Structure formats: structure tokens, C-alpha cells
PDB file of C-alpha atoms in Angstrom:
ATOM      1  CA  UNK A 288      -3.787   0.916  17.671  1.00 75.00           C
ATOM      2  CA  UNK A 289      -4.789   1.732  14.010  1.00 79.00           C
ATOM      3  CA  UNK A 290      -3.287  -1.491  11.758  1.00 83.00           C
ATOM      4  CA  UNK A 291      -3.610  -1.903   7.927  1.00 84.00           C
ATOM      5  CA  UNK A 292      -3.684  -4.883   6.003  1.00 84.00           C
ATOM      6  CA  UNK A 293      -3.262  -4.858   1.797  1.00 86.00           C
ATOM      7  CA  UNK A 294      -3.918  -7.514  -0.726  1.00 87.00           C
ATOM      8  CA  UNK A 295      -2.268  -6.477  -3.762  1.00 84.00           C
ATOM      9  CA  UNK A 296      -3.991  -8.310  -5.924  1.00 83.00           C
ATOM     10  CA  UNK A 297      -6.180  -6.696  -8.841  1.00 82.00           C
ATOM     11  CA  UNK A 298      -9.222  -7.835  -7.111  1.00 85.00           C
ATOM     12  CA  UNK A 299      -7.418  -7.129  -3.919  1.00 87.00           C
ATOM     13  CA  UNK A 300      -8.420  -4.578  -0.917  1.00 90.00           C
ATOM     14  CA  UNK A 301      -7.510  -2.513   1.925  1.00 89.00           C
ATOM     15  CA  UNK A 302      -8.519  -3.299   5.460  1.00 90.00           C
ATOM     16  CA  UNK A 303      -8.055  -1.220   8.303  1.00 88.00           C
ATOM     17  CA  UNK A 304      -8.921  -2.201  12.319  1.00 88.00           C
ATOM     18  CA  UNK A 305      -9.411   0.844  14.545  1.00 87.00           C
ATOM     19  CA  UNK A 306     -10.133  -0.330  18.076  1.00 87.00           C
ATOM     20  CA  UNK A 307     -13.368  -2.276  17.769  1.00 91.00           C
ATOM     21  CA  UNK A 308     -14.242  -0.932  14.003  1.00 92.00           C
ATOM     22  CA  UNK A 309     -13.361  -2.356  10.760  1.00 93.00           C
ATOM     23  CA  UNK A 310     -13.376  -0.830   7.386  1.00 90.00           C
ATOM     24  CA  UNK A 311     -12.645  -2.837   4.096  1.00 93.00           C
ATOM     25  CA  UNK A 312     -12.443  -1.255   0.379  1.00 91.00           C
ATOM     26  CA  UNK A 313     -11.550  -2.817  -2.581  1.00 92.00           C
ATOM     27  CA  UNK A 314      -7.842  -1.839  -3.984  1.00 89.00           C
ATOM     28  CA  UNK A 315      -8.062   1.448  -6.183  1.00 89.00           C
ATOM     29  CA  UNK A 316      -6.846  -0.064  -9.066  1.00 88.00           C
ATOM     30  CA  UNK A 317      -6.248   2.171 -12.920  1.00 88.00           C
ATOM     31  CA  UNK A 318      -5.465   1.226 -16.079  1.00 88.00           C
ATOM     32  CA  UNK A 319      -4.551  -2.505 -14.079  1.00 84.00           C
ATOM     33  CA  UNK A 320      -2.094  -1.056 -11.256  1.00 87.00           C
ATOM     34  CA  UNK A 321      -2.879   0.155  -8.030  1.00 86.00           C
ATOM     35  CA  UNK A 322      -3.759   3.732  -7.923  1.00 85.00           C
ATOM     36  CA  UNK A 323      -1.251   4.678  -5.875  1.00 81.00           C
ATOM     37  CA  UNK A 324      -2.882   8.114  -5.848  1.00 78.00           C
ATOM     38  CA  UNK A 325      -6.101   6.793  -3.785  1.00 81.00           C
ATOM     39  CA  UNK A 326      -4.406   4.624  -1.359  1.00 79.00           C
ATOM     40  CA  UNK A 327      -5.793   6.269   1.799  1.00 71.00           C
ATOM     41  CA  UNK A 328      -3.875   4.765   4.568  1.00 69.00           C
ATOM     42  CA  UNK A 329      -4.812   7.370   7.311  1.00 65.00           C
ATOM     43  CA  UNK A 330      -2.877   7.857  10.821  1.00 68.00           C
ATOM     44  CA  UNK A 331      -1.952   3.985  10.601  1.00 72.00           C
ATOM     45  CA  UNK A 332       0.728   2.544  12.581  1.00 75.00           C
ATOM     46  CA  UNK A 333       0.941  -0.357  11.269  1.00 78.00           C
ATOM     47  CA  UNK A 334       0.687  -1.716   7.827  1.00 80.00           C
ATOM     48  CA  UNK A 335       1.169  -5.049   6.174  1.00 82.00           C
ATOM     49  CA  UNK A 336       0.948  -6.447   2.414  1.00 84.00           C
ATOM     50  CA  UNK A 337       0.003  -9.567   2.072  1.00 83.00           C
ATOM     51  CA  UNK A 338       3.672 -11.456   0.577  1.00 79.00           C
ATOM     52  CA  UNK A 339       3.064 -12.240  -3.514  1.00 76.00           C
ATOM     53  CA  UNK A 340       2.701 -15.838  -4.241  1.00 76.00           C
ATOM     54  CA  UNK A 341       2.424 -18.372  -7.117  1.00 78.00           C
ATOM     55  CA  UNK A 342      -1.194 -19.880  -7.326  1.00 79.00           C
ATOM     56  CA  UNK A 343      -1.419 -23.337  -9.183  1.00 88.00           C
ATOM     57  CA  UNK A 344      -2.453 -22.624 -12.827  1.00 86.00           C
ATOM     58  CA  UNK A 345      -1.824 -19.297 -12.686  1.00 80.00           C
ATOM     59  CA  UNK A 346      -0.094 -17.590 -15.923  1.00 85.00           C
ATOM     60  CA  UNK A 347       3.538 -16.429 -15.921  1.00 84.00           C
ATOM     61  CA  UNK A 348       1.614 -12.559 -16.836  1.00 80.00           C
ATOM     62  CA  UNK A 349      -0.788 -12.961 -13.751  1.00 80.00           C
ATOM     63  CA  UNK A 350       2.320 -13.736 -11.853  1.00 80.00           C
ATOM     64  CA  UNK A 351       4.397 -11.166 -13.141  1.00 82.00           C
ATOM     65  CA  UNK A 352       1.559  -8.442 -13.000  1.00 82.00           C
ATOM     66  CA  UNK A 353       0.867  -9.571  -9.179  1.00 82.00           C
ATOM     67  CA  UNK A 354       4.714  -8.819  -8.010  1.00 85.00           C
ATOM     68  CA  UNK A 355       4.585  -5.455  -9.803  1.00 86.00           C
ATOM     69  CA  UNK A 356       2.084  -4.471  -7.716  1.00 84.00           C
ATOM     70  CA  UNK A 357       3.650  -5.989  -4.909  1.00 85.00           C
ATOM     71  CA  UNK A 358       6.733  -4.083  -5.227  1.00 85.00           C
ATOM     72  CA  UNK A 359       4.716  -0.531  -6.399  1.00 86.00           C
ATOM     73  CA  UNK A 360       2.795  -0.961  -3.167  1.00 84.00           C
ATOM     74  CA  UNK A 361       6.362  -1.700  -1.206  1.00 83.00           C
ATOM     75  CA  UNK A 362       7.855   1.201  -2.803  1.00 84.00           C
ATOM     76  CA  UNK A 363       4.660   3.365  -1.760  1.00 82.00           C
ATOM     77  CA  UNK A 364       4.497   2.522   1.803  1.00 80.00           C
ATOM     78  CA  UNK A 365       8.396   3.502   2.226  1.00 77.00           C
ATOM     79  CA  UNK A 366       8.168   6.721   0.329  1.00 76.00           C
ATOM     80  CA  UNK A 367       5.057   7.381   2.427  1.00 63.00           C
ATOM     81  CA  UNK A 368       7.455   6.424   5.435  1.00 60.00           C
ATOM     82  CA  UNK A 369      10.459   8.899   4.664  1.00 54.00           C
ATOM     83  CA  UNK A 370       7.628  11.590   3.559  1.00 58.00           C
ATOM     84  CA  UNK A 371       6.372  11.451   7.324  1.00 62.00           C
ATOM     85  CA  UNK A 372       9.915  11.672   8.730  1.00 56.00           C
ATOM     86  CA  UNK A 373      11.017  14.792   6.877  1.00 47.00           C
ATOM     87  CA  UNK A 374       7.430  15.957   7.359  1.00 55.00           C
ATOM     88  CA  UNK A 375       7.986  16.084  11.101  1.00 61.00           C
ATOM     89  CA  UNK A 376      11.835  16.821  11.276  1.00 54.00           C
ATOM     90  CA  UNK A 377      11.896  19.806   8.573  1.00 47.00           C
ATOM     91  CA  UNK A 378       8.322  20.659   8.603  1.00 48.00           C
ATOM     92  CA  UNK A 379       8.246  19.772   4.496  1.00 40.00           C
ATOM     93  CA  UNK A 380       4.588  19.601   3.627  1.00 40.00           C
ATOM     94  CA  UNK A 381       4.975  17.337   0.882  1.00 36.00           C
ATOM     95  CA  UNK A 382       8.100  15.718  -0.873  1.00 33.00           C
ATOM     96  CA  UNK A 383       8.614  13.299  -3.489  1.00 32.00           C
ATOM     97  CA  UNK A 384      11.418  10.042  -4.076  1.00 28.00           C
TER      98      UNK A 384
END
């Protein structure tokens, strides 16, 4: 089982466990959002974000910046969800919500 695990933070990453290997890269990030456009999540079957949280001392920016990313990352894994569906239903190569 191939399982993904995001932290969305700026400084966050990606890490993926494939059997007995493990593969971490930091969170494309551009222009300070994810690059949703070099998220590589591969054949994964299982992906989670790690939930957004309030830090002690954080800023209210910091905290809104961090669920922004939260919820672009949310929104990308669904898309990429329904994309796969019609993908293998209607043989679509590519579609876009």
C-alpha cells in the first residue's frame, strides 16, 4: 500500500511510504502557495493533510495564510479524485473543476 502524508505548511513537505521505502520532499511552494502544479502524488491510495492549527504566538496572517493552503491542498486532492474517476469511467485524459 502506497500512503501520502502532507504538511501544508510553507516550510511544509510531502512524504510518501511505499512498502519498506520512504521518500520525503519539501512542499513546492510559489510566490507563498503551494504549487499545486508540482504536487506529485503518484499511484497513492491513500493521502492525508496534516489538519491546520493555531500555534501559540503565531500571527492572525500566518494563521490565515496556513488554512489557505489547507483548503487549496483539500480542494486539489478532490479535483485530483473526480479527475481519476472520469479518467477511468469515460476514458477523459485530463479534465478540469
Amino acid at each position: 500500500m502506497r500512503v501520502t502524508g502532507i504538511d501544508p505548511g510553507l516550510s511544509g513537505g510531502i512524504a510518501t511510504l511505499d512498502g519498506d521505502e520512504v521518500i520525503v520532499v519539501p512542499l513546492p511552494v510559489l510566490n507563498g502557495r503551494p504549487d499545486l502544479h508540482r504536487i506529485m502524488l503518484g499511484n497513492a491510495e491513500f493521502v492525508c493533510i496534516e489538519r491546520h492549527g493555531i500555534r501559540p504566538g503565531q500571527s492572525a496572517n500566518a494563521v490565515q495564510t496556513g488554512g489557505i493552503n489547507y483548503g487549496m491542498l483539500i480542494g486539489f486532492l478532490r479535483s485530483e479524485e473526480h479527475t481519476s474517476e472520469l479518467q477511468s469511467r469515460f476514458g477523459i485524459s485530463y479534465a478540469v473543476f
